[in-house]
Short mmCIF file of C-alpha atoms in Angstrom, two decimals:
data_model
loop_
_atom_site.label_atom_id
_atom_site.label_comp_id
_atom_site.label_asym_id
_atom_site.label_seq_id
_atom_site.Cartn_x
_atom_site.Cartn_y
_atom_site.Cartn_z
CA MET W 62 -33.53 -32.67 -68.34
CA TRP W 63 -32.46 -32.97 -64.37
CA ARG W 64 -30.23 -35.86 -63.38
CA TYR W 65 -29.79 -37.68 -59.73
CA ASP W 66 -27.23 -37.54 -57.93
CA PRO W 67 -27.08 -40.07 -55.39
CA PRO W 68 -25.77 -38.89 -52.39
CA ARG W 69 -22.63 -40.84 -50.41
CA ARG W 70 -23.04 -43.61 -48.30
CA ARG W 71 -23.34 -42.04 -44.96
CA ARG W 72 -25.24 -43.16 -41.94
CA GLY W 73 -28.81 -41.59 -41.68
CA PRO W 74 -30.81 -39.62 -38.94
CA SER W 75 -32.33 -40.71 -35.90
CA PRO W 76 -35.39 -41.55 -36.03
CA GLY W 77 -36.46 -38.77 -33.55
CA ASP W 78 -35.01 -36.52 -35.97
CA ALA W 79 -36.91 -38.04 -39.15
CA HIS W 80 -39.95 -36.83 -36.28
CA ARG W 81 -38.59 -33.12 -35.97
CA ARG W 82 -38.43 -32.91 -39.73
CA GLN W 83 -42.16 -34.22 -40.05
CA GLU W 84 -43.50 -32.27 -37.38
CA THR W 85 -41.08 -29.11 -38.95
CA ALA W 86 -43.15 -30.00 -42.88
CA LEU W 87 -46.98 -29.25 -40.75
CA THR W 88 -45.96 -26.08 -39.04
CA SER W 89 -44.86 -24.77 -42.57
CA THR W 90 -45.25 -25.38 -46.08
CA PRO W 91 -47.26 -27.03 -47.37
CA THR W 92 -46.37 -30.06 -48.85
CA ARG W 93 -46.85 -30.35 -52.50
CA LEU W 94 -46.21 -33.09 -55.55
CA ASP W 95 -42.72 -31.49 -55.90
CA THR W 96 -40.83 -31.13 -52.30
CA PRO W 97 -38.73 -33.38 -51.79
CA LEU W 98 -38.41 -36.35 -49.07
CA THR W 99 -35.48 -36.79 -47.23
CA LEU W 100 -35.39 -40.78 -45.97
CA ARG W 101 -34.14 -42.12 -42.38
CA SER W 102 -30.83 -43.40 -44.55
CA GLY W 103 -30.47 -40.19 -45.83
CA GLN W 104 -31.46 -40.24 -49.21
CA THR W 105 -33.52 -37.73 -50.64
CA LEU W 106 -36.48 -38.15 -52.95
CA PRO W 107 -36.65 -35.29 -55.58
CA ASN W 108 -40.61 -35.15 -55.21
CA ARG W 109 -43.72 -36.92 -54.19
CA LEU W 110 -44.37 -39.06 -57.46
CA MET W 111 -43.05 -42.67 -56.87
CA LYS W 112 -44.14 -45.37 -60.04
CA SER W 113 -44.40 -47.79 -58.11
CA ALA W 114 -43.20 -51.70 -58.89
CA LEU W 115 -45.07 -53.37 -61.59
CA SER W 116 -43.60 -57.21 -62.47
CA GLU W 117 -42.37 -57.32 -65.50
CA GLY W 118 -41.82 -59.92 -67.01
CA LEU W 119 -39.18 -59.25 -68.92
CA ALA W 120 -36.23 -61.10 -67.89
CA GLU W 121 -33.81 -63.68 -70.31
CA PRO W 122 -33.77 -67.28 -69.81
CA ASP W 123 -30.95 -67.18 -66.88
CA GLY W 124 -32.85 -64.52 -64.48
CA SER W 125 -30.44 -61.89 -65.85
CA PRO W 126 -31.84 -58.17 -66.51
CA GLY W 127 -31.40 -57.99 -70.60
CA THR W 128 -31.70 -54.83 -72.96
CA ARG W 129 -35.69 -55.03 -72.49
CA LEU W 130 -35.98 -53.91 -69.31
CA GLU W 131 -32.84 -51.21 -69.83
CA THR W 132 -35.03 -50.38 -72.84
CA LEU W 133 -38.24 -49.75 -69.96
CA TYR W 134 -36.13 -47.97 -67.88
CA ARG W 135 -34.53 -45.96 -69.61
CA ARG W 136 -38.00 -44.64 -70.95
CA TRP W 137 -38.94 -44.18 -67.34
CA SER W 138 -36.11 -42.85 -66.09
CA GLY W 139 -36.89 -39.53 -68.36
CA GLY W 140 -40.70 -39.81 -67.05
CA GLY W 141 -39.48 -37.42 -63.38
CA TYR W 142 -40.50 -40.24 -60.60
CA GLY W 143 -38.84 -39.07 -57.42
CA LEU W 144 -38.96 -42.89 -56.86
CA VAL W 145 -39.26 -46.05 -59.30
CA VAL W 146 -39.28 -49.06 -58.41
CA THR W 147 -38.93 -52.00 -60.14
CA GLY W 148 -40.79 -55.45 -60.52
CA ASN W 149 -40.40 -58.61 -58.77
CA VAL W 150 -36.57 -59.97 -58.62
CA MET W 151 -36.62 -63.13 -57.48
CA VAL W 152 -34.39 -64.90 -54.20
CA ASP W 153 -34.64 -67.73 -55.09
CA ARG W 154 -34.49 -69.23 -59.07
CA ARG W 155 -36.27 -72.60 -57.57
CA HIS W 156 -39.94 -70.54 -57.09
CA LEU W 157 -40.32 -68.13 -59.24
CA GLY W 158 -43.98 -66.47 -59.75
CA GLU W 159 -43.72 -66.00 -63.27
CA PRO W 160 -42.28 -66.60 -66.74
CA GLY W 161 -39.35 -63.51 -67.33
CA ASN W 162 -38.71 -62.93 -63.46
CA VAL W 163 -35.33 -61.94 -62.72
CA VAL W 164 -34.08 -63.58 -59.66
CA VAL W 165 -30.52 -62.62 -58.14
CA GLU W 166 -29.08 -65.56 -55.60
CA ASP W 167 -25.31 -63.80 -56.17
CA GLU W 168 -23.31 -62.04 -58.27
CA ARG W 169 -23.42 -64.05 -61.23
CA HIS W 170 -25.48 -61.44 -62.80
CA LEU W 171 -23.81 -58.41 -61.40
CA ALA W 172 -22.61 -57.04 -64.29
CA ALA W 173 -26.35 -57.10 -65.96
CA LEU W 174 -27.81 -55.34 -63.15
CA THR W 175 -25.30 -52.45 -62.98
CA ARG W 176 -26.11 -51.71 -66.63
CA TRP W 177 -29.92 -52.11 -65.70
CA ALA W 178 -29.44 -49.22 -62.82
CA LYS W 179 -27.04 -46.98 -64.51
CA GLY W 180 -29.53 -47.10 -67.80
CA HIS W 181 -32.21 -45.78 -65.41
CA ARG W 182 -29.87 -42.91 -63.07
CA GLU W 183 -28.26 -41.71 -66.33
CA GLN W 184 -31.56 -39.22 -66.45
CA GLY W 185 -33.80 -40.87 -63.22
CA GLY W 186 -33.86 -40.54 -59.91
CA PRO W 187 -33.69 -43.17 -57.28
CA ILE W 188 -34.74 -46.71 -58.07
CA TRP W 189 -35.22 -49.67 -55.76
CA ALA W 190 -35.24 -53.44 -56.46
CA GLN W 191 -38.23 -55.12 -55.38
CA VAL W 192 -37.75 -57.92 -52.92
CA ASN W 193 -39.38 -61.57 -53.16
CA HIS W 194 -40.31 -64.41 -52.59
CA PRO W 195 -43.81 -66.00 -53.96
CA GLY W 196 -44.21 -68.84 -51.56
CA ARG W 197 -47.32 -70.74 -52.70
CA GLN W 198 -48.00 -68.19 -55.66
CA ALA W 199 -45.05 -70.02 -57.43
CA ASN W 200 -46.13 -70.59 -60.61
CA ARG W 201 -44.97 -74.38 -60.41
CA ARG W 202 -44.89 -74.32 -64.62
CA VAL W 203 -42.11 -73.04 -64.87
CA SER W 204 -40.17 -74.09 -61.99
CA GLY W 205 -41.07 -77.41 -62.61
CA ASN W 206 -40.69 -77.15 -58.18
CA ARG W 207 -43.11 -77.86 -55.76
CA PRO W 208 -44.36 -74.28 -54.13
CA VAL W 209 -43.30 -74.19 -50.82
CA ALA W 210 -45.73 -71.58 -48.42
CA PRO W 211 -45.59 -71.17 -44.36
CA SER W 212 -48.22 -74.07 -44.19
CA ALA W 213 -49.84 -76.64 -46.95
CA ILE W 214 -52.03 -75.12 -47.55
CA ALA W 215 -53.45 -73.84 -51.45
CA ALA W 216 -54.42 -70.47 -52.22
CA ARG W 217 -58.24 -70.46 -53.51
CA VAL W 218 -57.50 -69.46 -56.97
CA PRO W 219 -57.76 -71.61 -60.47
CA GLY W 220 -55.20 -73.65 -60.99
CA ALA W 221 -53.27 -72.97 -57.61
CA SER W 222 -50.95 -75.90 -56.40
CA ARG W 223 -50.78 -77.53 -52.79
CA PRO W 224 -48.01 -76.46 -51.50
CA ARG W 225 -45.62 -77.79 -49.20
CA ALA W 226 -44.76 -76.51 -45.18
CA LEU W 227 -41.80 -75.01 -44.72
CA THR W 228 -39.20 -76.10 -42.12
CA ASP W 229 -37.54 -74.25 -40.25
CA ALA W 230 -34.29 -74.48 -41.67
CA GLU W 231 -35.64 -73.37 -45.29
CA ILE W 232 -37.28 -70.23 -43.58
CA ARG W 233 -34.23 -69.57 -42.31
CA GLU W 234 -32.56 -70.34 -45.57
CA ILE W 235 -34.58 -68.29 -46.86
CA ILE W 236 -34.73 -64.90 -44.98
CA THR W 237 -30.77 -65.11 -45.57
CA ARG W 238 -31.04 -65.49 -49.65
CA PHE W 239 -33.05 -61.88 -48.57
CA GLY W 240 -30.04 -60.31 -47.11
CA THR W 241 -27.62 -61.42 -50.42
CA THR W 242 -29.75 -60.47 -52.47
CA ALA W 243 -30.10 -56.82 -51.45
CA GLY W 244 -26.28 -57.10 -50.84
CA VAL W 245 -26.21 -57.60 -54.23
CA VAL W 246 -28.14 -55.51 -55.40
CA GLU W 247 -26.66 -52.59 -53.76
CA ALA W 248 -23.19 -53.58 -55.42
CA ALA W 249 -25.27 -52.93 -58.32
CA GLY W 250 -25.78 -49.48 -58.22
CA PHE W 251 -29.42 -49.61 -56.54
CA ASP W 252 -30.07 -47.04 -54.35
CA GLY W 253 -32.52 -49.22 -51.79
CA VAL W 254 -34.91 -52.59 -52.05
CA GLN W 255 -38.78 -52.89 -51.27
CA ILE W 256 -39.70 -55.58 -49.20
CA HIS W 257 -42.93 -57.49 -51.23
CA GLY W 258 -44.97 -57.81 -48.04
CA ALA W 259 -48.57 -57.56 -49.80
CA HIS W 260 -50.78 -59.27 -53.11
CA GLY W 261 -50.90 -62.70 -50.94
CA TYR W 262 -46.43 -63.73 -51.22
CA LEU W 263 -44.79 -65.21 -49.38
CA VAL W 264 -44.34 -62.18 -46.22
CA THR W 265 -47.98 -61.55 -46.61
CA GLN W 266 -48.90 -65.56 -45.78
CA PHE W 267 -46.64 -65.73 -42.92
CA LEU W 268 -48.89 -62.55 -41.49
CA SER W 269 -52.35 -63.99 -42.31
CA PRO W 270 -53.64 -66.69 -40.25
CA ARG W 271 -55.80 -67.75 -43.21
CA SER W 272 -52.68 -69.32 -44.75
CA ASN W 273 -49.86 -69.74 -41.72
CA GLN W 274 -51.47 -71.91 -39.18
CA ARG W 275 -47.96 -72.76 -37.75
CA ASP W 276 -47.99 -73.30 -33.62
CA ASP W 277 -44.39 -72.68 -33.31
CA ALA W 278 -41.70 -69.92 -33.88
CA TRP W 279 -42.97 -68.55 -36.75
CA GLY W 280 -46.62 -68.72 -36.16
CA GLY W 281 -49.48 -69.14 -33.88
CA ASP W 282 -50.32 -65.73 -33.10
CA PRO W 283 -49.69 -62.55 -34.36
CA GLU W 284 -46.77 -61.74 -32.71
CA ARG W 285 -44.89 -65.00 -34.28
CA ARG W 286 -46.73 -64.53 -38.10
CA ARG W 287 -44.85 -61.03 -38.03
CA ARG W 288 -41.51 -62.46 -37.29
CA PHE W 289 -40.47 -63.75 -40.09
CA VAL W 290 -40.95 -60.31 -42.23
CA LEU W 291 -39.00 -59.07 -39.55
CA GLU W 292 -35.87 -61.63 -39.70
CA VAL W 293 -36.09 -60.42 -43.58
CA LEU W 294 -35.16 -56.81 -42.51
CA ARG W 295 -33.15 -57.23 -39.73
CA ALA W 296 -30.71 -59.50 -42.95
CA ILE W 297 -31.15 -57.01 -45.40
CA ARG W 298 -29.73 -54.69 -42.76
CA SER W 299 -26.75 -56.54 -41.79
CA SER W 300 -26.38 -56.87 -45.88
CA VAL W 301 -25.89 -53.50 -47.07
CA SER W 302 -24.65 -50.08 -45.91
CA PRO W 303 -26.41 -47.44 -43.45
CA GLY W 304 -27.12 -44.34 -46.47
CA PHE W 305 -28.86 -47.67 -48.52
CA SER W 306 -32.97 -47.35 -48.17
CA VAL W 307 -35.14 -50.46 -46.90
CA GLY W 308 -38.77 -49.83 -47.47
CA ILE W 309 -41.55 -52.30 -47.58
CA LYS W 310 -44.90 -52.45 -49.82
CA LEU W 311 -47.22 -53.25 -47.39
CA ASN W 312 -51.27 -54.37 -47.25
CA SER W 313 -53.28 -52.63 -45.15
CA ALA W 314 -55.29 -55.97 -45.00
CA ASP W 315 -56.12 -58.88 -47.31
CA PHE W 316 -60.30 -58.50 -47.58
CA GLN W 317 -60.93 -62.35 -46.47
CA ARG W 318 -62.57 -63.33 -43.08
CA GLY W 319 -60.33 -64.71 -40.60
CA GLY W 320 -57.53 -63.18 -42.48
CA PHE W 321 -55.44 -60.18 -41.62
CA THR W 322 -56.88 -57.67 -40.44
CA GLU W 323 -56.00 -53.25 -40.31
CA GLU W 324 -55.38 -53.98 -36.44
CA GLU W 325 -53.10 -56.33 -37.41
CA SER W 326 -51.16 -55.04 -40.12
CA ARG W 327 -51.29 -51.54 -37.65
CA ASP W 328 -48.65 -53.55 -35.20
CA VAL W 329 -46.97 -54.63 -38.29
CA VAL W 330 -45.89 -51.12 -39.25
CA ARG W 331 -45.30 -50.52 -35.36
CA ALA W 332 -42.95 -53.42 -35.45
CA LEU W 333 -41.15 -52.60 -38.69
CA VAL W 334 -40.43 -48.48 -37.40
CA ALA W 335 -39.08 -49.62 -34.31
CA GLU W 336 -36.57 -51.83 -36.48
CA GLY W 337 -35.79 -48.51 -38.78
CA ILE W 338 -37.69 -49.44 -41.75
CA ASP W 339 -37.43 -46.45 -43.51
CA LEU W 340 -40.27 -46.00 -45.88
CA ILE W 341 -44.08 -47.97 -45.71
CA GLU W 342 -46.29 -48.35 -49.20
CA ILE W 343 -49.73 -49.10 -48.13
CA SER W 344 -51.47 -51.94 -50.52
CA GLY W 345 -54.00 -54.19 -49.69
CA GLY W 346 -55.82 -57.69 -51.05
CA SER W 347 -54.22 -60.64 -52.82
CA TYR W 348 -55.26 -62.84 -55.64
CA GLU W 349 -58.20 -64.61 -53.76
CA ALA W 350 -59.57 -60.68 -52.78
CA PRO W 351 -57.88 -58.92 -55.35
CA ALA W 352 -58.39 -54.83 -53.71
CA MET W 353 -54.87 -54.10 -55.55
CA MET W 354 -56.34 -54.38 -59.57
CA GLY W 355 -59.12 -51.91 -58.52
CA VAL W 356 -61.72 -55.02 -58.54
CA MET W 357 -64.01 -53.21 -56.05
CA ALA W 358 -67.01 -51.78 -55.74
CA GLU W 359 -67.89 -48.52 -57.86
CA SER W 360 -68.54 -46.47 -54.64
CA THR W 361 -64.38 -47.11 -52.93
CA ARG W 362 -63.39 -46.90 -56.56
CA ALA W 363 -64.22 -43.15 -57.14
CA ARG W 364 -62.65 -42.21 -54.15
CA GLU W 365 -59.16 -42.45 -56.13
CA ALA W 366 -57.32 -43.34 -53.40
CA TYR W 367 -58.61 -46.93 -52.23
CA PHE W 368 -56.10 -47.27 -49.15
CA LEU W 369 -55.10 -43.16 -47.80
CA ASP W 370 -58.29 -44.11 -45.12
CA TYR W 371 -56.05 -47.45 -43.89
CA ALA W 372 -52.78 -44.92 -44.43
CA ARG W 373 -54.59 -42.01 -42.30
CA THR W 374 -54.84 -44.32 -39.37
CA VAL W 375 -50.98 -45.34 -39.41
CA ARG W 376 -49.60 -41.93 -39.27
CA SER W 377 -48.72 -41.49 -35.68
CA ILE W 378 -47.87 -45.29 -35.60
CA ALA W 379 -45.16 -44.58 -37.73
CA GLU W 380 -43.58 -42.05 -35.91
CA GLY W 381 -42.52 -39.95 -39.10
CA THR W 382 -41.53 -42.60 -41.18
CA PRO W 383 -42.85 -41.52 -44.40
CA ILE W 384 -46.20 -43.58 -46.42
CA ALA W 385 -46.45 -44.13 -49.24
CA VAL W 386 -50.09 -45.39 -50.64
CA THR W 387 -50.66 -46.77 -54.29
CA GLY W 388 -54.48 -48.43 -55.65
CA GLY W 389 -56.36 -46.05 -57.70
CA PHE W 390 -55.17 -42.08 -57.74
CA ARG W 391 -55.60 -40.80 -60.99
CA SER W 392 -56.46 -36.51 -60.93
CA ARG W 393 -53.57 -33.71 -59.80
CA ALA W 394 -56.91 -32.80 -57.28
CA ALA W 395 -56.53 -36.00 -55.42
CA MET W 396 -52.79 -36.61 -55.00
CA ASP W 397 -52.64 -32.80 -54.53
CA GLN W 398 -54.77 -33.24 -51.49
CA ALA W 399 -53.77 -36.41 -49.66
CA LEU W 400 -50.13 -34.83 -49.12
CA ALA W 401 -52.18 -31.09 -47.93
CA ASP W 402 -54.35 -33.37 -45.59
CA ASP W 403 -50.79 -34.83 -44.93
CA ASP W 404 -52.62 -38.46 -44.93
CA CYS W 405 -49.62 -39.68 -46.89
CA ASP W 406 -46.06 -38.53 -48.06
CA LEU W 407 -46.23 -39.81 -51.31
CA ILE W 408 -48.70 -41.11 -53.66
CA GLY W 409 -47.82 -43.92 -55.89
CA LEU W 410 -48.29 -45.08 -59.48
CA GLY W 411 -48.72 -48.23 -61.38
CA ARG W 412 -50.62 -48.43 -64.03
CA PRO W 413 -50.89 -44.95 -65.14
CA ALA W 414 -46.93 -45.50 -66.04
CA CYS W 415 -48.15 -48.16 -68.44
CA VAL W 416 -49.93 -45.95 -70.11
CA THR W 417 -48.21 -42.76 -69.48
CA PRO W 418 -44.22 -43.16 -69.11
CA ASP W 419 -43.77 -40.27 -68.23
CA ALA W 420 -46.58 -39.38 -65.54
CA ALA W 421 -45.01 -37.34 -63.03
CA ARG W 422 -43.36 -35.20 -65.88
CA ALA W 423 -46.28 -34.67 -67.05
CA LEU W 424 -48.34 -33.78 -63.54
CA LEU W 425 -45.58 -31.61 -62.75
CA GLU W 426 -44.20 -29.54 -65.72
CA ARG W 427 -46.62 -29.88 -68.30
CA GLY W 428 -50.55 -29.17 -65.76
CA VAL W 429 -52.07 -32.73 -66.88
CA ALA W 430 -54.97 -33.18 -64.57
CA ARG W 431 -55.23 -36.29 -64.67
CA LEU W 432 -54.03 -39.87 -65.53
CA ASP W 433 -56.76 -41.63 -67.69
CA THR W 434 -56.30 -45.14 -68.04
CA PRO W 435 -58.27 -47.37 -70.05
CA PRO W 436 -61.50 -49.41 -67.99
CA ILE W 437 -60.48 -52.80 -69.68
CA ARG W 438 -62.55 -55.03 -68.36
CA VAL W 439 -64.21 -58.76 -70.59
CA GLY W 440 -67.06 -57.76 -72.34
CA ALA W 441 -70.03 -59.38 -73.47
CA ARG W 442 -70.58 -59.42 -69.93
CA PRO W 443 -74.92 -60.01 -70.27
CA VAL W 444 -74.08 -63.54 -71.23
CA LEU W 445 -70.73 -64.55 -69.97
CA GLY W 446 -71.59 -63.79 -65.57
CA ARG W 447 -74.32 -66.23 -65.90
CA LEU W 448 -71.91 -68.55 -66.29
CA THR W 449 -69.17 -67.72 -64.13
CA ASP W 450 -67.65 -64.53 -61.51
CA LEU W 451 -66.01 -62.11 -64.27
CA ARG W 452 -63.74 -60.66 -61.41
CA PRO W 453 -61.11 -62.95 -60.94
CA LEU W 454 -60.77 -62.63 -64.93
CA ASP W 455 -61.05 -58.96 -65.30
CA SER W 456 -58.37 -58.98 -63.06
CA ALA W 457 -56.36 -61.08 -64.96
CA VAL W 458 -57.26 -59.78 -68.21
CA ASN W 459 -56.31 -56.32 -66.75
CA LEU W 460 -53.01 -56.69 -65.75
CA GLN W 461 -52.14 -58.89 -69.00
CA TRP W 462 -53.11 -55.76 -71.13
CA HIS W 463 -50.69 -53.64 -68.82
CA ALA W 464 -48.16 -55.94 -69.60
CA GLU W 465 -48.61 -55.92 -72.47
CA GLN W 466 -47.78 -51.57 -72.57
CA LEU W 467 -44.79 -52.78 -71.22
CA HIS W 468 -43.43 -55.10 -73.47
CA ARG W 469 -43.75 -52.58 -76.17
CA MET W 470 -41.82 -50.42 -74.41
CA ALA W 471 -39.01 -52.40 -73.37
CA ALA W 472 -38.96 -53.16 -77.13
CA GLY W 473 -38.81 -49.22 -78.59
CA HIS W 474 -42.24 -48.39 -79.49
CA ASP W 475 -45.22 -46.29 -77.22
CA PRO W 476 -48.00 -47.76 -75.26
CA ASP W 477 -51.08 -48.56 -77.15
CA PRO W 478 -53.98 -47.47 -74.80
CA ALA W 479 -56.62 -48.28 -77.61
CA ARG W 480 -55.82 -52.06 -77.87
CA PRO W 481 -59.06 -54.12 -76.93
CA TRP W 482 -59.22 -56.66 -74.55
CA TYR W 483 -60.51 -59.79 -76.29
CA ARG W 484 -56.38 -58.84 -77.77
CA THR W 485 -55.16 -59.74 -74.69
CA LEU W 486 -57.86 -62.47 -73.74
CA THR W 487 -56.64 -64.17 -77.33
CA SER W 488 -53.09 -63.84 -76.97
CA MET W 489 -53.65 -65.21 -73.61
CA LEU W 490 -55.68 -67.81 -74.49
CA ARG W 491 -52.89 -69.09 -77.01
CA TYR W 492 -51.42 -70.36 -73.69
CA GLY W 493 -54.01 -72.13 -72.07
CA PRO W 494 -56.72 -72.04 -69.29
CA ALA W 495 -53.25 -71.49 -66.44
CA ALA W 496 -53.12 -68.03 -67.94
CA LEU W 497 -56.01 -66.88 -67.03
CA THR W 498 -55.54 -66.77 -63.03
CA PRO W 499 -53.72 -63.34 -62.54
CA LYS W 500 -49.61 -64.61 -61.58
CA ARG W 501 -48.38 -60.52 -61.52
CA GLY W 502 -48.34 -58.44 -58.26
#
């Protein structure tokens, strides 16, 4: 098995160097799945397959990562991925997206975080922590606190609480928290962080005119709405060394009328690139319009990569900054084509890693042509479909089914692809109607 040796912390190449490196790649050997990728920070990813963030819900009651997360990530460490990104690491224990979120506010859990990172890197490549604040998507039943958001506007999902609008001082405190969290995870041995700027969480709430109706320094027009994410990036950069990578998971759009558009997203990309972001992962949607869950038209799903068309439109804007696309990729042929056509630089795998933990090795070494995942949809559709829109229920059951696979691996077991949807639904109903609300991303 190959072993990843992290580079020494150093100042990475300039944006111009990264752009010239991209131009060279386009005029030489075509990019393949096993082609290494060097980021602006100087960090080299050994191949083009990324295990994207999956919220695990496996932290200890105090918010620390324990043996279950160590076991799960050791399983993924042998999977051959060029990059592994953890699930939500929350910056504020007062506001959690779900039970079992890891929380990093200071160094109180540094030893446990170090074991988590070290356990993965015994066999695996670079590991980044996804840092997040849920904003209005915080689970009030978990923390006991009223959610906060740019504006006092509730998400249009069942059971959502009306949030309290943040003050200017509170916004600045949250920005500082992102920087603090990044500094701690670097000290623990992680190779980078990914800002969660998608799926309706706080960064997305600031970007979208549907959820951000402020008229101060943090809202009122696209430039002020994107100030929050830029300040978060700056706070992280000021808290870590130059060789520590910083990426973002960004919505292409939130797929809602009057919401965050692709044009605005491209402007955010321009601003992030100017600030020196190392990697941009493209996703889309929110729990109000869950495009990231595959809840979309069959014609769109058939193209495999849901957000590849958008990724093509930001290649020139990105100026050599690598673009990852997550959502829908299943066949080796589609992945190879996306890289060969220079539509993206990294292929993100989420749900496939839940049922095939060594998905990258399966593609690169065993010659697997397709990573099939079971279609998890609620049954009895002719009857239930007359009573309600089944798409939100499908999303909730789908997410929980895949979370159950993570929990099996965290307990030392293999995934169970044959687990029927109704067993997952039954286990969810034990926790009441609120369990049917999608919470993970």
